[in-house]
XYZ file of C-alpha atoms in Angstrom:
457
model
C -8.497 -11.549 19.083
C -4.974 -12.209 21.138
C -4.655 -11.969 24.466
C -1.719 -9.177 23.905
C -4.414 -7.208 22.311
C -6.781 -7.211 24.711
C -4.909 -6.951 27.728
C -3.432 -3.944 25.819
C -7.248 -2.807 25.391
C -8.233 -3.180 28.812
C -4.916 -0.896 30.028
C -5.771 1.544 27.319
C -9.133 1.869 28.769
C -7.809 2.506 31.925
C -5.239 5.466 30.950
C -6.398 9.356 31.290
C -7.704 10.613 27.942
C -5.536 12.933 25.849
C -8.107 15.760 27.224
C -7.770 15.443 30.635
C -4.102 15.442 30.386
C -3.753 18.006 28.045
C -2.104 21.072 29.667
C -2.079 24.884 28.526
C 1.304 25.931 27.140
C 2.503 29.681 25.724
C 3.480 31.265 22.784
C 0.372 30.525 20.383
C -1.470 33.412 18.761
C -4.632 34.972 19.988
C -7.757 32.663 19.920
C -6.372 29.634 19.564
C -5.691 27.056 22.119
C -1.998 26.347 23.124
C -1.103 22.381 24.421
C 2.125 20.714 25.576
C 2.837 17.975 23.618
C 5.224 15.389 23.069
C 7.117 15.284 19.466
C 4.755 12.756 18.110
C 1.812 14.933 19.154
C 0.379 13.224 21.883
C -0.501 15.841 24.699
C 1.757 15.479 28.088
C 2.092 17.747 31.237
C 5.606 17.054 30.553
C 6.287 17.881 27.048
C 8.764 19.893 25.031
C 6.870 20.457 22.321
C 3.785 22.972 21.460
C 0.703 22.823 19.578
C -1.314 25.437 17.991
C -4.586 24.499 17.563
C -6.882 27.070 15.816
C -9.719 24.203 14.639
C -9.838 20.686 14.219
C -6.469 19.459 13.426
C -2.859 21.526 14.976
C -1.712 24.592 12.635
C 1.518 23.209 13.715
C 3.679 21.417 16.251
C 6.842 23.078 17.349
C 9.612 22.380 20.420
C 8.710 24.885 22.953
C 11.585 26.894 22.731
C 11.641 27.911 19.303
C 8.504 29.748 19.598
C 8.601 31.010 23.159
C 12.191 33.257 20.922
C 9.423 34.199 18.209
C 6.587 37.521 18.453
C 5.775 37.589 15.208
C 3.242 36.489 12.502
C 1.874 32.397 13.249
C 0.487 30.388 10.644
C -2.610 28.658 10.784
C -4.158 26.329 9.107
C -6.756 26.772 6.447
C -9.184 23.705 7.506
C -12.855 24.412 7.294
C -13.023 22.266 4.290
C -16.318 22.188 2.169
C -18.849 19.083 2.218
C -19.265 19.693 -1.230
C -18.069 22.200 -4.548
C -19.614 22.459 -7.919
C -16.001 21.845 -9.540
C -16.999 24.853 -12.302
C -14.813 27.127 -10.724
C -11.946 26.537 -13.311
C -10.957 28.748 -16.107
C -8.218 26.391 -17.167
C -10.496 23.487 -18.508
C -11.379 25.194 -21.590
C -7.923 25.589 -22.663
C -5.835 23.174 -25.041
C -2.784 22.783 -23.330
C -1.097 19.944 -25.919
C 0.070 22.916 -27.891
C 2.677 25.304 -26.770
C 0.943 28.343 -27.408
C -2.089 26.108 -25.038
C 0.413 25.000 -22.406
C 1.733 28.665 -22.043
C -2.131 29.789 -21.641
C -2.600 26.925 -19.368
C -0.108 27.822 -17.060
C -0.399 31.236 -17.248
C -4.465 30.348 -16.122
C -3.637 28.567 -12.854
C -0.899 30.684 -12.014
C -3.685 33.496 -11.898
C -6.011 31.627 -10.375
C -4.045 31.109 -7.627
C -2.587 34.548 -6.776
C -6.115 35.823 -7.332
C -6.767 37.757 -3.919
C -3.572 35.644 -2.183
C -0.694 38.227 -2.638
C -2.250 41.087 -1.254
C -2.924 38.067 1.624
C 0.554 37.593 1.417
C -0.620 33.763 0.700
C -3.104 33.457 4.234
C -5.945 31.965 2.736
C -7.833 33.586 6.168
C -7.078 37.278 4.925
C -7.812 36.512 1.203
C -10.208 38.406 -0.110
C -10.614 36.141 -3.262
C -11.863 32.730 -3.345
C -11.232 30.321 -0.612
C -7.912 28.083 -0.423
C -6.851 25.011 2.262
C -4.153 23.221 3.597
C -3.438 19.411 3.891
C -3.637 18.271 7.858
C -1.338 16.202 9.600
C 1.696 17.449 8.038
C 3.330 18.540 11.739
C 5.610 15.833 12.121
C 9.340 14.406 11.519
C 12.253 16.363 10.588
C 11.043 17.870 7.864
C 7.672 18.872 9.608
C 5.785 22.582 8.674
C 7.070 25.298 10.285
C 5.372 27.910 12.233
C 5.578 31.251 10.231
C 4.751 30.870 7.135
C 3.634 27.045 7.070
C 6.370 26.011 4.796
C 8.171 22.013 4.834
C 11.249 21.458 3.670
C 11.888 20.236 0.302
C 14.672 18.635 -1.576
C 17.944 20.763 -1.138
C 20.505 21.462 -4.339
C 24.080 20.712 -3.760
C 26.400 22.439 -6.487
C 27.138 22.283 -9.456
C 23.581 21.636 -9.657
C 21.523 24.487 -11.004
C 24.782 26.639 -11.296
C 25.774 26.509 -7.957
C 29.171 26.681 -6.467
C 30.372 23.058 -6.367
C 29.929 21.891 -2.988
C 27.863 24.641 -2.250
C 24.613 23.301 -0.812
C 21.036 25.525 -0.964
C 18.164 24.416 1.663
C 14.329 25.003 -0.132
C 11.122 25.373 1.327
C 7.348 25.228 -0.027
C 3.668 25.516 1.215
C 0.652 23.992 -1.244
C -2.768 25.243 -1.371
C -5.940 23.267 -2.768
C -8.893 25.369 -3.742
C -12.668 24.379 -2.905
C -13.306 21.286 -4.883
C -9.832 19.760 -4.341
C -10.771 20.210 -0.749
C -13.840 18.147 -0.318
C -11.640 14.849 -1.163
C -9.674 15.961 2.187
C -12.496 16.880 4.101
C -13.336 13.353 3.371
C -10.533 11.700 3.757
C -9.967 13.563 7.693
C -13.414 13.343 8.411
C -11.772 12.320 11.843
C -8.525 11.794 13.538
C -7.591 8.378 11.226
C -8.136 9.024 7.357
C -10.927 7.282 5.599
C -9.252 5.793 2.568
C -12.384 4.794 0.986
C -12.407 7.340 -1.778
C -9.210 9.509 -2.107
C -10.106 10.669 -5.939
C -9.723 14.508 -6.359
C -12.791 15.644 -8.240
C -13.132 17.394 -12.089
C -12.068 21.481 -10.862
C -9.391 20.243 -8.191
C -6.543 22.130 -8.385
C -3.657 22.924 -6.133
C -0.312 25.155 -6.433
C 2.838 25.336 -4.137
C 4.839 28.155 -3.745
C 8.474 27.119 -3.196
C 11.235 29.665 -1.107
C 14.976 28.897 -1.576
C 17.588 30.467 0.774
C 20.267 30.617 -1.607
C 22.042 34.347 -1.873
C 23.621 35.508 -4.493
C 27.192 34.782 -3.964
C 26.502 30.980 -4.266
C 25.892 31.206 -7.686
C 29.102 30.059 -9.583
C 29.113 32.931 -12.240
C 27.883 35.670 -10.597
C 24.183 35.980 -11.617
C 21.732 35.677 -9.574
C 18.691 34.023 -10.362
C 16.832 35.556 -7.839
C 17.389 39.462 -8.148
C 14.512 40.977 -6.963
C 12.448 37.972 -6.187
C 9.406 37.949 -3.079
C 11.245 36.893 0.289
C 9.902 35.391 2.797
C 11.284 34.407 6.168
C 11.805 31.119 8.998
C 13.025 31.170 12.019
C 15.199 28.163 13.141
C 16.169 27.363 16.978
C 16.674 31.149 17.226
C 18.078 32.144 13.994
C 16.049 33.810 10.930
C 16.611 32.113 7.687
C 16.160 34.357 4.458
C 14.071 33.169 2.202
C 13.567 33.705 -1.752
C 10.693 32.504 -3.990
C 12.295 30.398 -6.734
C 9.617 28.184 -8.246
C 5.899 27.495 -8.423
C 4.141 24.252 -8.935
C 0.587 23.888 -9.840
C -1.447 20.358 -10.888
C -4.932 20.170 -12.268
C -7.441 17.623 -12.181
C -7.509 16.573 -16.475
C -10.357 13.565 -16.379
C -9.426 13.325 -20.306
C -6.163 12.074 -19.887
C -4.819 8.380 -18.933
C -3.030 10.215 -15.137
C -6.064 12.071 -14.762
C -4.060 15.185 -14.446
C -2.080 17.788 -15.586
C 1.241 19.091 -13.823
C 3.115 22.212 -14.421
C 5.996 24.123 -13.081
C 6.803 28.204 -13.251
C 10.129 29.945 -12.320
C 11.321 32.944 -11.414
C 12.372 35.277 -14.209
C 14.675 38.093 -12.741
C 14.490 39.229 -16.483
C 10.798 39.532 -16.604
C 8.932 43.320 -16.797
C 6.276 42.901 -14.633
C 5.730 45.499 -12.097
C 4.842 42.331 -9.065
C 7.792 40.611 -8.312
C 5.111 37.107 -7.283
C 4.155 38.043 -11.209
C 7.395 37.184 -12.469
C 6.965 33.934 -12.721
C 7.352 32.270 -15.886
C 6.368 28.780 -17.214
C 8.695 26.087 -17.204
C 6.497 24.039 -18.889
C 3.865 21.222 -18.242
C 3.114 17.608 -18.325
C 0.169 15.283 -18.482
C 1.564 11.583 -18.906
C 4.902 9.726 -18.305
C 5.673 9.175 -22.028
C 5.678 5.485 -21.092
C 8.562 3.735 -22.821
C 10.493 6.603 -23.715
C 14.212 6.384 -22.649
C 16.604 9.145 -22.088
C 19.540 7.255 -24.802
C 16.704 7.513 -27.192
C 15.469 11.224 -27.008
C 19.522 11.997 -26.978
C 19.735 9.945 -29.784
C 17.052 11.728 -31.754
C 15.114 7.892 -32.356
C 11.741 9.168 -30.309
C 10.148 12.381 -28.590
C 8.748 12.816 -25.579
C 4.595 13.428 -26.363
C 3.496 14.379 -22.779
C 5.684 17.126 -22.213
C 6.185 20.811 -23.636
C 9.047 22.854 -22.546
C 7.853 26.366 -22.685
C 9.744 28.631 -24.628
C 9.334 31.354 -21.973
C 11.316 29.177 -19.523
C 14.255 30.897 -17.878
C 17.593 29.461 -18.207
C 18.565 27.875 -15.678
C 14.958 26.290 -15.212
C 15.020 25.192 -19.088
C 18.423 23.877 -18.626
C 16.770 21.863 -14.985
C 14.506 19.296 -16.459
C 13.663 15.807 -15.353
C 14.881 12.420 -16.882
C 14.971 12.608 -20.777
C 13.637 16.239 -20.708
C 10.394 15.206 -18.800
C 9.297 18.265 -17.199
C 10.776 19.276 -13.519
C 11.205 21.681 -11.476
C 14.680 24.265 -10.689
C 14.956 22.211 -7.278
C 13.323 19.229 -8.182
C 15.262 15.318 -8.584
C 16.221 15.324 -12.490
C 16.487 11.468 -12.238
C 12.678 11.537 -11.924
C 9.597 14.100 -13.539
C 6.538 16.398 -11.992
C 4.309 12.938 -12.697
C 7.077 9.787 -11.915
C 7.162 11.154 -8.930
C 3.227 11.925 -8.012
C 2.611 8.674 -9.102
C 3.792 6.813 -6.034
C 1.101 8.782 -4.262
C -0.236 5.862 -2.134
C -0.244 4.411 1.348
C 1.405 2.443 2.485
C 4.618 4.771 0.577
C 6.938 3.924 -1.614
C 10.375 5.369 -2.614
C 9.513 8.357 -4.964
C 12.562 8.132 -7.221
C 14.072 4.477 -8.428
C 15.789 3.066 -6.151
C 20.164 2.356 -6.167
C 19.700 -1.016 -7.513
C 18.082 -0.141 -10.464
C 20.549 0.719 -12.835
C 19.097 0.116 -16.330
C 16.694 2.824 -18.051
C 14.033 -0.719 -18.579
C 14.580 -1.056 -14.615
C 13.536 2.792 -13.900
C 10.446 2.711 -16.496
C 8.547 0.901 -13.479
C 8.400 4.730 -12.217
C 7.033 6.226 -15.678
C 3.849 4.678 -16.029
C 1.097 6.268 -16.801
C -0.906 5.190 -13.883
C -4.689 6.261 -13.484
C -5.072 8.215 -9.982
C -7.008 5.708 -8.446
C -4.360 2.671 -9.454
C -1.727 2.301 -6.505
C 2.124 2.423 -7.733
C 2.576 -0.910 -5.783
C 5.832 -2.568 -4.581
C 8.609 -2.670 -5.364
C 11.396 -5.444 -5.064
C 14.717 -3.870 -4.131
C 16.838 -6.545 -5.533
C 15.315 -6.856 -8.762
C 13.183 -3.178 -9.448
C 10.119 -5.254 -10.507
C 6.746 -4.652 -9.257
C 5.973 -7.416 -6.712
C 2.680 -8.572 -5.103
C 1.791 -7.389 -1.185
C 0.236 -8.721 1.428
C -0.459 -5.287 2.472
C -3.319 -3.255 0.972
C -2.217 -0.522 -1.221
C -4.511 2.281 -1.270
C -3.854 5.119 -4.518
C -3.430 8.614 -2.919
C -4.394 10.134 -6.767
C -1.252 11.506 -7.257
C -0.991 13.513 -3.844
C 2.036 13.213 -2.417
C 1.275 15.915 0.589
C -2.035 13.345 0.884
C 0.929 10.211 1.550
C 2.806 12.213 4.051
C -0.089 12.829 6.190
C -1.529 9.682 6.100
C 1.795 8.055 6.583
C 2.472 10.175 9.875
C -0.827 8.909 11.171
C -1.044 4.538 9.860
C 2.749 4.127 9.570
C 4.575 6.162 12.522
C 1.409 6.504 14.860
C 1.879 10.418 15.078
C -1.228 11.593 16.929
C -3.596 15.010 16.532
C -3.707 16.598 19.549
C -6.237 19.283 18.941
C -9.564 16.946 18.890
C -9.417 16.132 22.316
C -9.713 12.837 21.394
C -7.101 10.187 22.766
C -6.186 8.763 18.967
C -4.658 5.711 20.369
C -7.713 4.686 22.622
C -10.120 5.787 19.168
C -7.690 3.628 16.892
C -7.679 0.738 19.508
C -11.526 0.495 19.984
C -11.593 0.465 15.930
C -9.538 -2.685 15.852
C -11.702 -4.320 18.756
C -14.968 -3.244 16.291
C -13.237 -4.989 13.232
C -13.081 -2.041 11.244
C -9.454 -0.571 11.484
C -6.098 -2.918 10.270
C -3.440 -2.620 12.578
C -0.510 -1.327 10.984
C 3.026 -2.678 10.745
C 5.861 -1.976 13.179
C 6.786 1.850 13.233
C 10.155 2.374 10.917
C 13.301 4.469 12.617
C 12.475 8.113 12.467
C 15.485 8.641 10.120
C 13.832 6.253 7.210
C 10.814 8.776 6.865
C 10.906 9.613 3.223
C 11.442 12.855 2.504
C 8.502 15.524 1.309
């Protein structure tokens, strides 16, 4: 061991513990404890920033300000995750969804699921009356980090023409995921403590999880006049002092499929301004669904009628502008998601350390960009990636697979790659993480990376 490491560990040992320097600050809801923290987290007498902590891990982290302006509803975070869960809970499974009629079905299955007891909840799994949902931890951090209302992060934003937009108009989006019971062990195991154990990150046969995704466009940024979103559920955020309106424009949901080569199955829903139902959250209509990358399938050849994509159906039930919103050489994709990339391209680099979701500028050719459209088993890591070339290269660095969780990736890159800190366990992280590496049994990770390369949720 170097002497910079333990003179580091002797001064560590020496510093007050985060709970002894922890100090009560305002503005949290009733029952929970409220603690002055620094932006990264780590509790300070001095800091600017507030955490809510209503168990284990913060509900979220917020500059002081912003909530002390805010006496309304808090979000907290769903976190007394299950040891263990049969996995049978899952009506889906005995569905063929490689048909259309199947996919439609399929959809239509977790999309029920899901809202099962969570509307009336108005999507707090603590007032659900139905089964029991959860959040991912750790997810309080950077400049896209959850907000305190509603729990939502910020997403990728749409810049017009794009999805029939104004051009130059440009539409901010917003989304909270759920997991249900069984996909919820893997994270109880994963943050049995402060650091994630990365020893087994596989989501078990009856995980599934669904986001719910808020846009605030308004109906005059639409370039012809239509709005998508007539009559859709709104939700609100409030943003140093002003309230953002909020629509709900798309819903993802993913299942755990052991019988194919990903391991799961991905879908998307819109909302259907057209559709009859008397619940406005029912009005959401399948996009469609995917379960592999179609590996070696290029866009010049699908528009050139030579192949088909076999690991995607496009459901006829898909609204317009959703239908007319899909991912590279029709793979499926959401209204606000990257159409360069797919539901699964993009799951796929679930690992730690990250990588770039989409291919990167260099890579130019559709051979180059097939490196993101493989169909990779959850527990295979994407791997690196050589930015002059776009070929997979070998690492000196572990790569650990995140099985296709990308909200998994964010948290544990907050925690291993920028050092961001959980200020709710009374624990001091650092001093924990230090006495880990003096033990042997934690790596120390690489230099932290310039707040403004965090890649984006």
């Amino acid at each position: 061991m170097t002497l910079r490491l333990i003179l580091c560990f002797i001064a560590l040992l020496a510093m007050p513990t985060s709970a002894s320097i922890a100090q009560d600050a305002v503005g949290c809801a009733a029952g929970t404890r409220c603690i002055k923290v620094t932006r990264d987290g780590r509790p300070s007498a001095t800091g600017t920033y507030v955490a809510q902590c209503s168990g284990k891990f913060p509900d979220f982290i917020t500059p002081q300000d912003r909530i002390a302006a805010w006496n309304g509803q808090l979000f907290r975070l769903a976190q007394n995750y299950p040891p263990s869960d049969s996995g049978t809970d899952a009506p889906w499974r005995s569905i063929d969804f490689r048909t259309p009629q199947g996919a439609d079905a399929y959809i239509y299955a977790l999309r029920d699921y899901a809202f099962d007891g969570m509307i009336e909840a108005d999507f707090k799994p603590e007032a659900s009356t139905g089964r029991r949902w959860y959040h991912m931890p750790m997810m309080n951090f950077g400049p896209v980090s959850r907000e305190f209302i509603h729990g939502l992060t910020e997403e990728r934003s749409v810049t017009g023409p794009e999805l029939g937009l104004k051009p130059g108009v440009r539409i901010r989006n917003f989304a909270v995921g759920f997991y249900n019971a069984a996909a919820a062990t893997t994270i109880a195991k994963v943050w049995a403590s402060d650091d994630p154990n990365l020893i087994n990150t596989t989501f078990p046969a009856g995980a599934m999880s669904f986001k719910i995704l808020f846009s605030a466009v308004k109906p005059s940024d639409f370039a012809d006049g239509v709005d998508r979103l007539s009559g859709a559920p709104t939700w609100q955020l409030s943003e140093n002092g002003q309230i953002i309106d909020l629509r709900l424009m798309q819903m993802d949901v993913a299942a755990a499929a052991p019988d194919t080569q990903t391991g799961w199955v991905f879908g998307t829903l819109a909302f259907d301004a057209n559709a009859p139902d008397p619940s406005p959250w029912r009005r959401m209509r399948p996009v469609g669904l995917s379960w592999g990358n179609d590996e070696g399938v290029k866009p010049s050849e699908v528009a050139a009628g030579l192949k088909s994509l076999k690991e995607t159906i496009v459901s006829s039930l898909a609204p317009v502008y959703a239908a007319q919103h899909l991912g590279w050489g029709g793979r499926m994709n959401g209204p606000v998601d990257n159409p360069s990339s797919g539901c699964l391209s993009c799951h796929g680099t679930a690992q730690s350390p990250r990588v770039p979701i989409l291919p990167l500028n260099s890579c130019t050719s559709e051979d180059q960009k097939m490196l993101w459209f493989r169909n990779l088993p959850g527990t295979v890591a994407f791997g690196r990636v050589d930015q002059n070339t776009c070929q997979k290269v070998q690492s000196e660095d572990p790569m650990v697979a995140l099985d296709y969780s990308l909200q998994m990736a964010v948290a544990v890159q907050n925690v291993l790659e920028f050092r961001d800190v959980n200020p709710c366990s009374g624990q001091d992280p650092a001093r924990q993480r230090l006495l880990r590496v003096w033990k042997g049994d934690f790596p120390i990770t690489r230099d932290i990376p310039p707040e403004s390369e965090r890649i984006q949720r």
